[in-house]
PDB file of C-alpha atoms and ligand atoms in Angstrom:
ATOM      1  CA  MET A   1     -37.124 -25.400-138.088  1.00  0.00           C
ATOM      2  CA  SER A   2     -36.990 -28.697-139.941  1.00  0.00           C
ATOM      3  CA  LYS A   3     -40.011 -30.886-140.524  1.00  0.00           C
ATOM      4  CA  ALA A   4     -39.006 -33.161-137.677  1.00  0.00           C
ATOM      5  CA  TRP A   5     -39.878 -30.455-135.173  1.00  0.00           C
ATOM      6  CA  THR A   6     -43.360 -29.647-136.414  1.00  0.00           C
ATOM      7  CA  ILE A   7     -46.054 -30.761-134.005  1.00  0.00           C
ATOM      8  CA  HIS A   8     -48.472 -33.375-135.300  1.00  0.00           C
ATOM      9  CA  PRO A   9     -51.716 -31.669-136.405  1.00  0.00           C
ATOM     10  CA  ASN A  10     -53.825 -34.297-134.608  1.00  0.00           C
ATOM     11  CA  PRO A  11     -53.644 -33.501-130.865  1.00  0.00           C
ATOM     12  CA  ILE A  12     -53.819 -37.144-129.766  1.00  0.00           C
ATOM     13  CA  LEU A  13     -51.050 -38.164-132.127  1.00  0.00           C
ATOM     14  CA  ALA A  14     -49.060 -35.110-131.070  1.00  0.00           C
ATOM     15  CA  GLN A  15     -49.316 -36.465-127.510  1.00  0.00           C
ATOM     16  CA  ALA A  16     -48.256 -39.925-128.662  1.00  0.00           C
ATOM     17  CA  GLU A  17     -45.166 -38.546-130.397  1.00  0.00           C
ATOM     18  CA  ALA A  18     -44.363 -36.383-127.381  1.00  0.00           C
ATOM     19  CA  LEU A  19     -44.648 -39.468-125.177  1.00  0.00           C
ATOM     20  CA  MET A  20     -41.954 -41.328-127.120  1.00  0.00           C
ATOM     21  CA  TYR A  21     -39.756 -38.284-127.749  1.00  0.00           C
ATOM     22  CA  GLY A  22     -40.067 -36.866-124.238  1.00  0.00           C
ATOM     23  CA  LEU A  23     -38.576 -39.885-122.500  1.00  0.00           C
ATOM     24  CA  GLY A  24     -35.325 -39.806-124.485  1.00  0.00           C
ATOM     25  CA  ALA A  25     -35.117 -36.008-124.538  1.00  0.00           C
ATOM     26  CA  GLY A  26     -35.672 -35.803-120.769  1.00  0.00           C
ATOM     27  CA  TRP A  27     -32.995 -38.410-120.172  1.00  0.00           C
ATOM     28  CA  LEU A  28     -30.495 -36.629-122.427  1.00  0.00           C
ATOM     29  CA  TYR A  29     -31.146 -33.336-120.666  1.00  0.00           C
ATOM     30  CA  ARG A  30     -30.564 -34.804-117.196  1.00  0.00           C
ATOM     31  CA  VAL A  31     -27.320 -36.448-118.286  1.00  0.00           C
ATOM     32  CA  HIS A  32     -26.251 -33.208-119.951  1.00  0.00           C
ATOM     33  CA  GLN A  33     -27.050 -31.177-116.847  1.00  0.00           C
ATOM     34  CA  ASP A  34     -25.116 -33.560-114.582  1.00  0.00           C
ATOM     35  CA  LEU A  35     -22.075 -33.464-116.839  1.00  0.00           C
ATOM     36  CA  HIS A  36     -22.213 -29.702-117.094  1.00  0.00           C
ATOM     37  CA  GLN A  37     -22.337 -29.346-113.325  1.00  0.00           C
ATOM     38  CA  GLY A  38     -19.854 -32.105-112.592  1.00  0.00           C
ATOM     39  CA  LEU A  39     -17.315 -30.473-114.887  1.00  0.00           C
ATOM     40  CA  GLN A  40     -18.179 -27.047-113.424  1.00  0.00           C
ATOM     41  CA  LEU A  41     -18.606 -25.525-116.843  1.00  0.00           C
ATOM     42  CA  PRO A  42     -19.619 -21.876-117.226  1.00  0.00           C
ATOM     43  CA  LYS A  43     -23.257 -20.949-117.577  1.00  0.00           C
ATOM     44  CA  LEU A  44     -24.991 -21.621-120.895  1.00  0.00           C
ATOM     45  CA  PRO A  45     -28.021 -19.393-121.463  1.00  0.00           C
ATOM     46  CA  ALA A  46     -31.468 -20.971-121.541  1.00  0.00           C
ATOM     47  CA  ASP A  47     -32.094 -20.185-125.223  1.00  0.00           C
ATOM     48  CA  GLN A  48     -28.992 -22.141-126.271  1.00  0.00           C
ATOM     49  CA  VAL A  49     -30.054 -25.093-124.168  1.00  0.00           C
ATOM     50  CA  GLN A  50     -33.637 -24.839-125.397  1.00  0.00           C
ATOM     51  CA  ALA A  51     -32.401 -25.003-128.998  1.00  0.00           C
ATOM     52  CA  THR A  52     -30.825 -28.347-128.107  1.00  0.00           C
ATOM     53  CA  TYR A  53     -34.112 -29.712-126.748  1.00  0.00           C
ATOM     54  CA  PRO A  54     -36.878 -28.205-128.896  1.00  0.00           C
ATOM     55  CA  LEU A  55     -40.413 -28.910-127.635  1.00  0.00           C
ATOM     56  CA  SER A  56     -39.085 -30.044-124.245  1.00  0.00           C
ATOM     57  CA  PRO A  57     -40.767 -28.102-121.451  1.00  0.00           C
ATOM     58  CA  LEU A  58     -38.287 -28.931-118.684  1.00  0.00           C
ATOM     59  CA  VAL A  59     -35.235 -27.087-119.996  1.00  0.00           C
ATOM     60  CA  LYS A  60     -33.459 -24.379-117.982  1.00  0.00           C
ATOM     61  CA  ALA A  61     -30.133 -22.600-118.396  1.00  0.00           C
ATOM     62  CA  LEU A  62     -27.236 -24.896-117.573  1.00  0.00           C
ATOM     63  CA  ASP A  63     -25.686 -23.370-114.519  1.00  0.00           C
ATOM     64  CA  PRO A  64     -22.738 -24.654-112.498  1.00  0.00           C
ATOM     65  CA  GLN A  65     -24.138 -22.842-109.454  1.00  0.00           C
ATOM     66  CA  GLN A  66     -27.135 -25.120-109.181  1.00  0.00           C
ATOM     67  CA  GLU A  67     -26.980 -27.683-106.476  1.00  0.00           C
ATOM     68  CA  TYR A  68     -24.914 -30.654-107.565  1.00  0.00           C
ATOM     69  CA  SER A  69     -26.517 -33.953-108.184  1.00  0.00           C
ATOM     70  CA  ARG A  70     -24.997 -36.892-106.345  1.00  0.00           C
ATOM     71  CA  ALA A  71     -23.086 -38.075-109.410  1.00  0.00           C
ATOM     72  CA  ALA A  72     -21.651 -34.623-110.003  1.00  0.00           C
ATOM     73  CA  ARG A  73     -20.640 -34.294-106.357  1.00  0.00           C
ATOM     74  CA  LEU A  74     -18.905 -37.665-106.337  1.00  0.00           C
ATOM     75  CA  TYR A  75     -17.009 -36.603-109.398  1.00  0.00           C
ATOM     76  CA  ARG A  76     -15.830 -33.384-107.734  1.00  0.00           C
ATOM     77  CA  GLU A  77     -14.634 -35.419-104.759  1.00  0.00           C
ATOM     78  CA  LEU A  78     -12.817 -37.785-107.056  1.00  0.00           C
ATOM     79  CA  LEU A  79     -11.053 -34.867-108.703  1.00  0.00           C
ATOM     80  CA  ALA A  80     -10.071 -33.137-105.475  1.00  0.00           C
ATOM     81  CA  GLY A  81      -6.324 -33.027-104.985  1.00  0.00           C
ATOM     82  CA  ARG A  82      -5.474 -34.062-108.553  1.00  0.00           C
ATOM     83  CA  ASP A  83      -3.644 -31.722-110.839  1.00  0.00           C
ATOM     84  CA  THR A  84      -4.367 -33.579-114.070  1.00  0.00           C
ATOM     85  CA  VAL A  85      -7.503 -35.248-115.297  1.00  0.00           C
ATOM     86  CA  THR A  86      -6.995 -38.655-116.852  1.00  0.00           C
ATOM     87  CA  PRO A  87      -9.164 -40.043-119.640  1.00  0.00           C
ATOM     88  CA  GLU A  88     -10.349 -42.700-117.166  1.00  0.00           C
ATOM     89  CA  LEU A  89     -11.771 -40.041-114.854  1.00  0.00           C
ATOM     90  CA  TYR A  90     -13.722 -38.477-117.694  1.00  0.00           C
ATOM     91  CA  GLY A  91     -14.902 -41.897-118.766  1.00  0.00           C
ATOM     92  CA  ASP A  92     -16.019 -42.736-115.217  1.00  0.00           C
ATOM     93  CA  LEU A  93     -18.041 -39.548-114.972  1.00  0.00           C
ATOM     94  CA  VAL A  94     -19.856 -40.236-118.231  1.00  0.00           C
ATOM     95  CA  ASP A  95     -20.554 -43.836-117.229  1.00  0.00           C
ATOM     96  CA  ALA A  96     -21.793 -42.741-113.797  1.00  0.00           C
ATOM     97  CA  VAL A  97     -24.277 -40.140-115.006  1.00  0.00           C
ATOM     98  CA  THR A  98     -25.601 -42.118-117.969  1.00  0.00           C
ATOM     99  CA  SER A  99     -26.263 -45.264-115.956  1.00  0.00           C
ATOM    100  CA  LYS A 100     -27.604 -43.322-112.979  1.00  0.00           C
ATOM    101  CA  TRP A 101     -30.276 -41.629-115.050  1.00  0.00           C
ATOM    102  CA  ALA A 102     -31.059 -44.756-117.043  1.00  0.00           C
ATOM    103  CA  ALA A 103     -31.752 -46.589-113.774  1.00  0.00           C
ATOM    104  CA  GLU A 104     -33.622 -43.764-112.058  1.00  0.00           C
ATOM    105  CA  GLY A 105     -35.769 -43.093-115.086  1.00  0.00           C
ATOM    106  CA  ARG A 106     -36.382 -46.845-115.511  1.00  0.00           C
ATOM    107  CA  LEU A 107     -35.644 -45.932-119.059  1.00  0.00           C
ATOM    108  CA  LYS A 108     -36.161 -49.264-120.765  1.00  0.00           C
ATOM    109  CA  ASP A 109     -39.353 -50.203-118.879  1.00  0.00           C
ATOM    110  CA  ASN A 110     -40.800 -46.810-119.595  1.00  0.00           C
ATOM    111  CA  ILE A 111     -40.101 -46.741-123.299  1.00  0.00           C
ATOM    112  CA  GLN A 112     -41.586 -50.228-123.603  1.00  0.00           C
ATOM    113  CA  LYS A 113     -44.756 -49.127-121.891  1.00  0.00           C
ATOM    114  CA  ARG A 114     -44.941 -46.111-124.167  1.00  0.00           C
ATOM    115  CA  ALA A 115     -44.362 -48.275-127.233  1.00  0.00           C
ATOM    116  CA  ALA A 116     -47.267 -50.505-126.152  1.00  0.00           C
ATOM    117  CA  ALA A 117     -49.483 -47.412-125.823  1.00  0.00           C
ATOM    118  CA  THR A 118     -48.644 -46.213-129.343  1.00  0.00           C
ATOM    119  CA  TYR A 119     -49.371 -49.711-130.665  1.00  0.00           C
ATOM    120  CA  MET A 120     -52.735 -49.694-128.864  1.00  0.00           C
ATOM    121  CA  LEU A 121     -53.594 -46.396-130.575  1.00  0.00           C
ATOM    122  CA  GLY A 122     -53.461 -48.272-133.865  1.00  0.00           C
ATOM    123  CA  VAL A 123     -55.761 -50.956-132.446  1.00  0.00           C
ATOM    124  CA  LEU A 124     -58.195 -48.197-131.467  1.00  0.00           C
ATOM    125  CA  GLU A 125     -58.043 -46.694-134.943  1.00  0.00           C
ATOM    126  CA  SER A 126     -59.408 -49.966-136.276  1.00  0.00           C
ATOM    127  CA  GLY A 127     -62.494 -49.333-134.128  1.00  0.00           C
ATOM    128  CA  ARG A 128     -61.736 -51.957-131.474  1.00  0.00           C
ATOM    129  CA  VAL A 129     -62.063 -50.618-127.951  1.00  0.00           C
ATOM    130  CA  SER A 130     -60.982 -52.924-125.140  1.00  0.00           C
ATOM    131  CA  THR A 131     -62.470 -52.430-121.686  1.00  0.00           C
ATOM    132  CA  ALA A 132     -59.333 -53.632-119.897  1.00  0.00           C
ATOM    133  CA  PRO A 133     -57.864 -51.101-117.445  1.00  0.00           C
ATOM    134  CA  ALA A 134     -55.400 -48.965-119.407  1.00  0.00           C
ATOM    135  CA  SER A 135     -52.398 -49.354-117.120  1.00  0.00           C
ATOM    136  CA  GLY A 136     -52.958 -53.104-116.684  1.00  0.00           C
ATOM    137  CA  LEU A 137     -53.140 -53.516-120.429  1.00  0.00           C
ATOM    138  CA  LEU A 138     -49.812 -51.727-120.914  1.00  0.00           C
ATOM    139  CA  ASP A 139     -48.046 -53.564-118.079  1.00  0.00           C
ATOM    140  CA  ARG A 140     -49.396 -57.052-118.728  1.00  0.00           C
ATOM    141  CA  PRO A 141     -50.977 -57.262-122.176  1.00  0.00           C
ATOM    142  CA  GLU A 142     -50.882 -61.074-121.908  1.00  0.00           C
ATOM    143  CA  ASP A 143     -53.511 -60.921-119.131  1.00  0.00           C
ATOM    144  CA  PHE A 144     -56.015 -59.180-121.364  1.00  0.00           C
ATOM    145  CA  LEU A 145     -55.253 -60.183-124.957  1.00  0.00           C
ATOM    146  CA  GLU A 146     -54.923 -63.381-126.971  1.00  0.00           C
ATOM    147  CA  GLY A 147     -51.407 -64.714-127.593  1.00  0.00           C
ATOM    148  CA  GLN A 148     -51.512 -63.723-131.262  1.00  0.00           C
ATOM    149  CA  GLU A 149     -52.408 -60.156-130.293  1.00  0.00           C
ATOM    150  CA  VAL A 150     -49.664 -59.925-127.679  1.00  0.00           C
ATOM    151  CA  ARG A 151     -46.899 -61.076-129.993  1.00  0.00           C
ATOM    152  CA  PRO A 152     -46.575 -57.909-132.148  1.00  0.00           C
ATOM    153  CA  ILE A 153     -46.778 -55.739-129.005  1.00  0.00           C
ATOM    154  CA  ARG A 154     -43.836 -57.628-127.558  1.00  0.00           C
ATOM    155  CA  PHE A 155     -41.844 -57.011-130.721  1.00  0.00           C
ATOM    156  CA  ALA A 156     -42.736 -53.309-130.746  1.00  0.00           C
ATOM    157  CA  GLN A 157     -41.559 -53.149-127.131  1.00  0.00           C
ATOM    158  CA  ALA A 158     -38.347 -55.032-127.857  1.00  0.00           C
ATOM    159  CA  LYS A 159     -37.554 -52.626-130.697  1.00  0.00           C
ATOM    160  CA  ALA A 160     -38.212 -49.589-128.527  1.00  0.00           C
ATOM    161  CA  GLY A 161     -36.044 -51.087-125.776  1.00  0.00           C
ATOM    162  CA  GLU A 162     -33.172 -51.510-128.235  1.00  0.00           C
ATOM    163  CA  TYR A 163     -33.552 -47.966-129.489  1.00  0.00           C
ATOM    164  CA  ILE A 164     -33.334 -46.452-126.019  1.00  0.00           C
ATOM    165  CA  THR A 165     -30.415 -48.726-125.083  1.00  0.00           C
ATOM    166  CA  SER A 166     -28.681 -47.624-128.231  1.00  0.00           C
ATOM    167  CA  LEU A 167     -29.355 -43.962-127.362  1.00  0.00           C
ATOM    168  CA  SER A 168     -27.671 -44.454-124.019  1.00  0.00           C
ATOM    169  CA  GLN A 169     -24.698 -46.280-125.578  1.00  0.00           C
ATOM    170  CA  ARG A 170     -24.234 -43.648-128.269  1.00  0.00           C
ATOM    171  CA  THR A 171     -24.431 -40.931-125.643  1.00  0.00           C
ATOM    172  CA  ARG A 172     -21.642 -42.557-123.639  1.00  0.00           C
ATOM    173  CA  THR A 173     -19.404 -43.019-126.638  1.00  0.00           C
ATOM    174  CA  GLN A 174     -19.935 -39.654-128.263  1.00  0.00           C
ATOM    175  CA  VAL A 175     -19.766 -37.597-125.082  1.00  0.00           C
ATOM    176  CA  LYS A 176     -16.548 -39.342-124.049  1.00  0.00           C
ATOM    177  CA  GLN A 177     -15.048 -38.509-127.442  1.00  0.00           C
ATOM    178  CA  VAL A 178     -15.944 -34.838-126.959  1.00  0.00           C
ATOM    179  CA  LEU A 179     -14.310 -34.822-123.510  1.00  0.00           C
ATOM    180  CA  TYR A 180     -11.163 -36.622-124.668  1.00  0.00           C
ATOM    181  CA  GLN A 181     -10.743 -34.326-127.643  1.00  0.00           C
ATOM    182  CA  HIS A 182     -11.277 -31.271-125.480  1.00  0.00           C
ATOM    183  CA  GLU A 183      -8.765 -32.354-122.859  1.00  0.00           C
ATOM    184  CA  LEU A 184      -6.207 -33.270-125.498  1.00  0.00           C
ATOM    185  CA  SER A 185      -6.447 -29.846-127.124  1.00  0.00           C
ATOM    186  CA  HIS A 186      -6.699 -27.867-123.840  1.00  0.00           C
ATOM    187  CA  GLY A 187      -9.855 -26.059-124.920  1.00  0.00           C
ATOM    188  CA  SER A 188     -11.494 -23.490-122.657  1.00  0.00           C
ATOM    189  CA  PRO A 189     -14.348 -24.469-120.315  1.00  0.00           C
ATOM    190  CA  LEU A 190     -16.784 -22.393-122.371  1.00  0.00           C
ATOM    191  CA  GLU A 191     -15.711 -24.204-125.543  1.00  0.00           C
ATOM    192  CA  LEU A 192     -16.345 -27.507-123.830  1.00  0.00           C
ATOM    193  CA  ALA A 193     -19.783 -26.368-122.672  1.00  0.00           C
ATOM    194  CA  GLN A 194     -20.651 -25.440-126.246  1.00  0.00           C
ATOM    195  CA  ARG A 195     -19.237 -28.626-127.752  1.00  0.00           C
ATOM    196  CA  LEU A 196     -21.205 -30.721-125.297  1.00  0.00           C
ATOM    197  CA  ASN A 197     -24.317 -28.738-126.094  1.00  0.00           C
ATOM    198  CA  ASP A 198     -23.738 -29.338-129.823  1.00  0.00           C
ATOM    199  CA  GLN A 199     -23.240 -33.059-129.242  1.00  0.00           C
ATOM    200  CA  PHE A 200     -26.421 -33.355-127.193  1.00  0.00           C
ATOM    201  CA  ARG A 201     -28.268 -31.475-129.927  1.00  0.00           C
ATOM    202  CA  VAL A 202     -27.269 -34.136-132.459  1.00  0.00           C
ATOM    203  CA  LEU A 203     -28.194 -36.962-130.078  1.00  0.00           C
ATOM    204  CA  ASN A 204     -31.564 -35.385-129.343  1.00  0.00           C
ATOM    205  CA  ARG A 205     -32.356 -34.706-133.003  1.00  0.00           C
ATOM    206  CA  ASP A 206     -31.594 -38.335-133.861  1.00  0.00           C
ATOM    207  CA  TRP A 207     -33.790 -39.487-131.003  1.00  0.00           C
ATOM    208  CA  ARG A 208     -36.632 -37.292-132.253  1.00  0.00           C
ATOM    209  CA  ARG A 209     -36.446 -39.001-135.640  1.00  0.00           C
ATOM    210  CA  ILE A 210     -36.603 -42.446-134.033  1.00  0.00           C
ATOM    211  CA  ALA A 211     -39.446 -41.433-131.702  1.00  0.00           C
ATOM    212  CA  LEU A 212     -41.592 -40.082-134.546  1.00  0.00           C
ATOM    213  CA  THR A 213     -40.916 -42.977-136.858  1.00  0.00           C
ATOM    214  CA  GLU A 214     -41.580 -45.624-134.210  1.00  0.00           C
ATOM    215  CA  THR A 215     -44.802 -43.931-133.103  1.00  0.00           C
ATOM    216  CA  SER A 216     -46.070 -44.078-136.669  1.00  0.00           C
ATOM    217  CA  ASN A 217     -44.781 -47.587-137.179  1.00  0.00           C
ATOM    218  CA  ASN A 218     -46.307 -48.943-133.953  1.00  0.00           C
ATOM    219  CA  ARG A 219     -49.686 -47.410-134.753  1.00  0.00           C
ATOM    220  CA  ALA A 220     -49.629 -48.906-138.226  1.00  0.00           C
ATOM    221  CA  GLN A 221     -48.814 -52.383-136.860  1.00  0.00           C
ATOM    222  CA  GLY A 222     -51.511 -52.098-134.186  1.00  0.00           C
ATOM    223  CA  PHE A 223     -54.017 -51.087-136.820  1.00  0.00           C
ATOM    224  CA  LEU A 224     -53.146 -53.823-139.320  1.00  0.00           C
ATOM    225  CA  GLY A 225     -53.031 -56.427-136.554  1.00  0.00           C
ATOM    226  CA  SER A 226     -56.647 -55.611-135.665  1.00  0.00           C
ATOM    227  CA  ILE A 227     -58.067 -55.876-139.165  1.00  0.00           C
ATOM    228  CA  PRO A 228     -59.172 -59.402-140.116  1.00  0.00           C
ATOM    229  CA  ALA A 229     -57.392 -60.971-143.088  1.00  0.00           C
ATOM    230  CA  GLY A 230     -59.261 -60.260-146.310  1.00  0.00           C
ATOM    231  CA  GLU A 231     -60.468 -56.772-145.356  1.00  0.00           C
ATOM    232  CA  GLN A 232     -59.254 -53.745-147.233  1.00  0.00           C
ATOM    233  CA  VAL A 233     -57.412 -50.703-145.943  1.00  0.00           C
ATOM    234  CA  GLU A 234     -56.536 -47.401-147.520  1.00  0.00           C
ATOM    235  CA  PHE A 235     -53.151 -45.688-147.497  1.00  0.00           C
ATOM    236  CA  SER A 236     -53.614 -42.128-146.287  1.00  0.00           C
ATOM    237  CA  ALA A 237     -50.593 -39.920-146.922  1.00  0.00           C
ATOM    238  CA  ALA A 238     -49.711 -37.259-144.357  1.00  0.00           C
ATOM    239  CA  LEU A 239     -50.276 -33.648-145.435  1.00  0.00           C
ATOM    240  CA  ASP A 240     -46.568 -32.896-145.597  1.00  0.00           C
ATOM    241  CA  CYS A 241     -45.464 -36.292-146.907  1.00  0.00           C
ATOM    242  CA  CYS A 242     -42.880 -37.057-149.555  1.00  0.00           C
ATOM    243  CA  ASP A 243     -43.599 -37.859-153.236  1.00  0.00           C
ATOM    244  CA  ARG A 244     -43.204 -41.568-152.644  1.00  0.00           C
ATOM    245  CA  CYS A 245     -45.930 -41.634-150.011  1.00  0.00           C
ATOM    246  CA  GLN A 246     -48.083 -39.216-152.020  1.00  0.00           C
ATOM    247  CA  ALA A 247     -48.064 -41.683-154.916  1.00  0.00           C
ATOM    248  CA  TYR A 248     -49.759 -44.244-152.630  1.00  0.00           C
ATOM    249  CA  HIS A 249     -52.348 -41.801-151.303  1.00  0.00           C
ATOM    250  CA  LYS A 250     -55.866 -43.304-151.353  1.00  0.00           C
ATOM    251  CA  THR A 251     -54.639 -46.607-152.789  1.00  0.00           C
ATOM    252  CA  VAL A 252     -56.443 -49.647-151.394  1.00  0.00           C
ATOM    253  CA  TRP A 253     -54.665 -52.739-150.063  1.00  0.00           C
ATOM    254  CA  THR A 254     -55.854 -56.101-148.785  1.00  0.00           C
ATOM    255  CA  VAL A 255     -54.776 -57.222-145.330  1.00  0.00           C
ATOM    256  CA  VAL A 256     -53.328 -60.734-145.222  1.00  0.00           C
ATOM    257  CA  SER A 257     -51.922 -62.781-142.377  1.00  0.00           C
ATOM    258  CA  PRO A 258     -48.146 -62.385-142.023  1.00  0.00           C
ATOM    259  CA  GLU A 259     -47.976 -66.183-142.352  1.00  0.00           C
ATOM    260  CA  ALA A 260     -49.767 -66.218-145.727  1.00  0.00           C
ATOM    261  CA  THR A 261     -47.525 -67.975-148.230  1.00  0.00           C
ATOM    262  CA  ASP A 262     -49.071 -66.261-151.253  1.00  0.00           C
ATOM    263  CA  ARG A 263     -48.701 -62.711-150.001  1.00  0.00           C
ATOM    264  CA  ASP A 264     -48.037 -60.226-152.783  1.00  0.00           C
ATOM    265  CA  PRO A 265     -46.301 -56.984-151.732  1.00  0.00           C
ATOM    266  CA  ASP A 266     -47.912 -55.064-154.611  1.00  0.00           C
ATOM    267  CA  ARG A 267     -51.466 -55.812-153.428  1.00  0.00           C
ATOM    268  CA  HIS A 268     -51.220 -56.961-149.813  1.00  0.00           C
ATOM    269  CA  VAL A 269     -50.192 -55.532-146.482  1.00  0.00           C
ATOM    270  CA  TRP A 270     -49.555 -57.443-143.272  1.00  0.00           C
ATOM    271  CA  VAL A 271     -48.287 -56.882-139.742  1.00  0.00           C
ATOM    272  CA  GLY A 272     -44.551 -56.332-139.945  1.00  0.00           C
ATOM    273  CA  LYS A 273     -44.442 -55.395-143.634  1.00  0.00           C
ATOM    274  CA  THR A 274     -41.750 -52.808-144.329  1.00  0.00           C
ATOM    275  CA  TRP A 275     -40.956 -50.712-147.389  1.00  0.00           C
ATOM    276  CA  GLN A 276     -38.132 -53.156-148.175  1.00  0.00           C
ATOM    277  CA  ASP A 277     -40.784 -55.796-148.913  1.00  0.00           C
ATOM    278  CA  GLY A 278     -42.009 -53.681-151.858  1.00  0.00           C
ATOM    279  CA  GLY A 279     -45.299 -51.835-152.345  1.00  0.00           C
ATOM    280  CA  ALA A 280     -46.777 -49.697-149.602  1.00  0.00           C
ATOM    281  CA  ALA A 281     -45.836 -50.032-145.958  1.00  0.00           C
ATOM    282  CA  ILE A 282     -45.902 -47.699-142.983  1.00  0.00           C
ATOM    283  CA  SER A 283     -43.545 -46.262-142.093  1.00  0.00           C
ATOM    284  CA  MET A 284     -42.129 -45.727-145.580  1.00  0.00           C
ATOM    285  CA  HIS A 285     -39.134 -43.707-144.376  1.00  0.00           C
ATOM    286  CA  PRO A 286     -37.896 -41.870-141.252  1.00  0.00           C
ATOM    287  CA  HIS A 287     -40.371 -39.211-140.030  1.00  0.00           C
ATOM    288  CA  CYS A 288     -43.220 -40.818-142.039  1.00  0.00           C
ATOM    289  CA  ARG A 289     -46.559 -39.755-140.557  1.00  0.00           C
ATOM    290  CA  CYS A 290     -48.754 -41.536-143.087  1.00  0.00           C
ATOM    291  CA  ARG A 291     -51.414 -43.946-141.819  1.00  0.00           C
ATOM    292  CA  TRP A 292     -53.726 -46.786-142.717  1.00  0.00           C
ATOM    293  CA  MET A 293     -57.448 -46.125-142.674  1.00  0.00           C
ATOM    294  CA  PRO A 294     -60.348 -48.535-142.659  1.00  0.00           C
ATOM    295  CA  VAL A 295     -62.195 -48.723-145.970  1.00  0.00           C
ATOM    296  CA  LEU A 296     -65.491 -50.095-144.684  1.00  0.00           C
ATOM    297  CA  ARG A 297     -65.459 -49.489-140.950  1.00  0.00           C
ATOM    298  CA  VAL A 298     -66.352 -46.406-139.000  1.00  0.00           C
ATOM    299  CA  ARG A 299     -63.181 -44.381-138.765  1.00  0.00           C
ATOM    300  CA  GLY A 300     -61.763 -44.627-135.282  1.00  0.00           C
ATOM    301  CA  ASP A 301     -60.809 -40.988-134.924  1.00  0.00           C
ATOM    302  CA  MET A 302     -64.427 -39.862-135.308  1.00  0.00           C
ATOM    303  CA  ARG A 303     -65.700 -41.671-132.254  1.00  0.00           C
ATOM    304  CA  GLN A 304     -65.675 -40.044-128.848  1.00  0.00           C
ATOM    305  CA  ASP A 305     -65.270 -43.284-126.888  1.00  0.00           C
ATOM    306  CA  ILE A 306     -62.143 -44.006-128.922  1.00  0.00           C
ATOM    307  CA  GLU A 307     -60.684 -40.576-128.283  1.00  0.00           C
ATOM    308  CA  LYS A 308     -61.280 -40.922-124.581  1.00  0.00           C
ATOM    309  CA  ARG A 309     -59.716 -44.365-124.528  1.00  0.00           C
ATOM    310  CA  ALA A 310     -56.686 -43.082-126.473  1.00  0.00           C
ATOM    311  CA  LEU A 311     -56.161 -40.316-123.915  1.00  0.00           C
ATOM    312  CA  ASP A 312     -56.479 -42.845-121.061  1.00  0.00           C
ATOM    313  CA  LEU A 313     -53.820 -45.066-122.612  1.00  0.00           C
ATOM    314  CA  LEU A 314     -51.428 -42.163-123.175  1.00  0.00           C
ATOM    315  CA  ALA A 315     -51.927 -40.970-119.599  1.00  0.00           C
ATOM    316  CA  ALA A 316     -51.328 -44.478-118.234  1.00  0.00           C
ATOM    317  CA  ALA A 317     -48.117 -44.774-120.255  1.00  0.00           C
ATOM    318  CA  ARG A 318     -46.907 -41.359-119.140  1.00  0.00           C
ATOM    319  CA  ASN A 319     -47.358 -41.955-115.411  1.00  0.00           C
ATOM    320  CA  PRO A 320     -45.577 -45.112-114.387  1.00  0.00           C
TER     321      PRO A 320
HETATM  322 ZN1   ZN B   1     -45.132 -41.178-145.429  1.00  0.00          ZN
END
């Protein structure tokens, strides 16, 4: 199993990654299941489906005998009495199931809430514990935080919203291509089931990469945003990190305001700094699990009140 599928050694961060990953993976699985049933494809065994959605607890065998969802049933009705399937019918089915599950899962709202929670984990790691109610803070950060503190959360949420929108668009496009190609070449139903499964595996793997990288990135921004300009932070490379990150391990950087005109990428870090700016940044690359640590402060992950607060935030983000 590739590195992307290893579970984070820190249980709280493992939960944070699962929070971001689980939303997209759960959505993909529901769309996949609806398509499988709507097209009445033969049964795919649970282990094949599980391999498509590693670490997802909700996966079962894909079985055409299960009760149809509404979208799948409508599709069967649409097909009744036709002897050929047009590309438009396939396209309609894909559009129907993807938008149905995006709406029912309130996909964009949910990923934005989860992105805010991962950002707040970084704030906690700086040692700052807010007493605001966790769910209120995630829903309406502007009611509890200063404008300057809300701004980077809004950007983290906007990015996450774009990523999940893009997942849903890519799913539509790529699944339609699989269906068109299959119909054109008159493949067997089992071949189609397997091709769809392969396509969803690629979509889910890509989503996993985004979920991990954004979790790390949001935490890093939340952390840096909570450290006053002038204080120092240390780059702490993840245990399984790449050589580039390892070279920065234990190096010390000074936090500056993102508006500072004299910021120097070889000595300074700031909210929103990326590896393209030069010097250290987190995340350095996809799947980067490195982190910033306080140099002078008590380390956030050693305090029980911080751990409890982190778990509260994750729970509030998980249960809309
Ligand atoms: Zn790294």
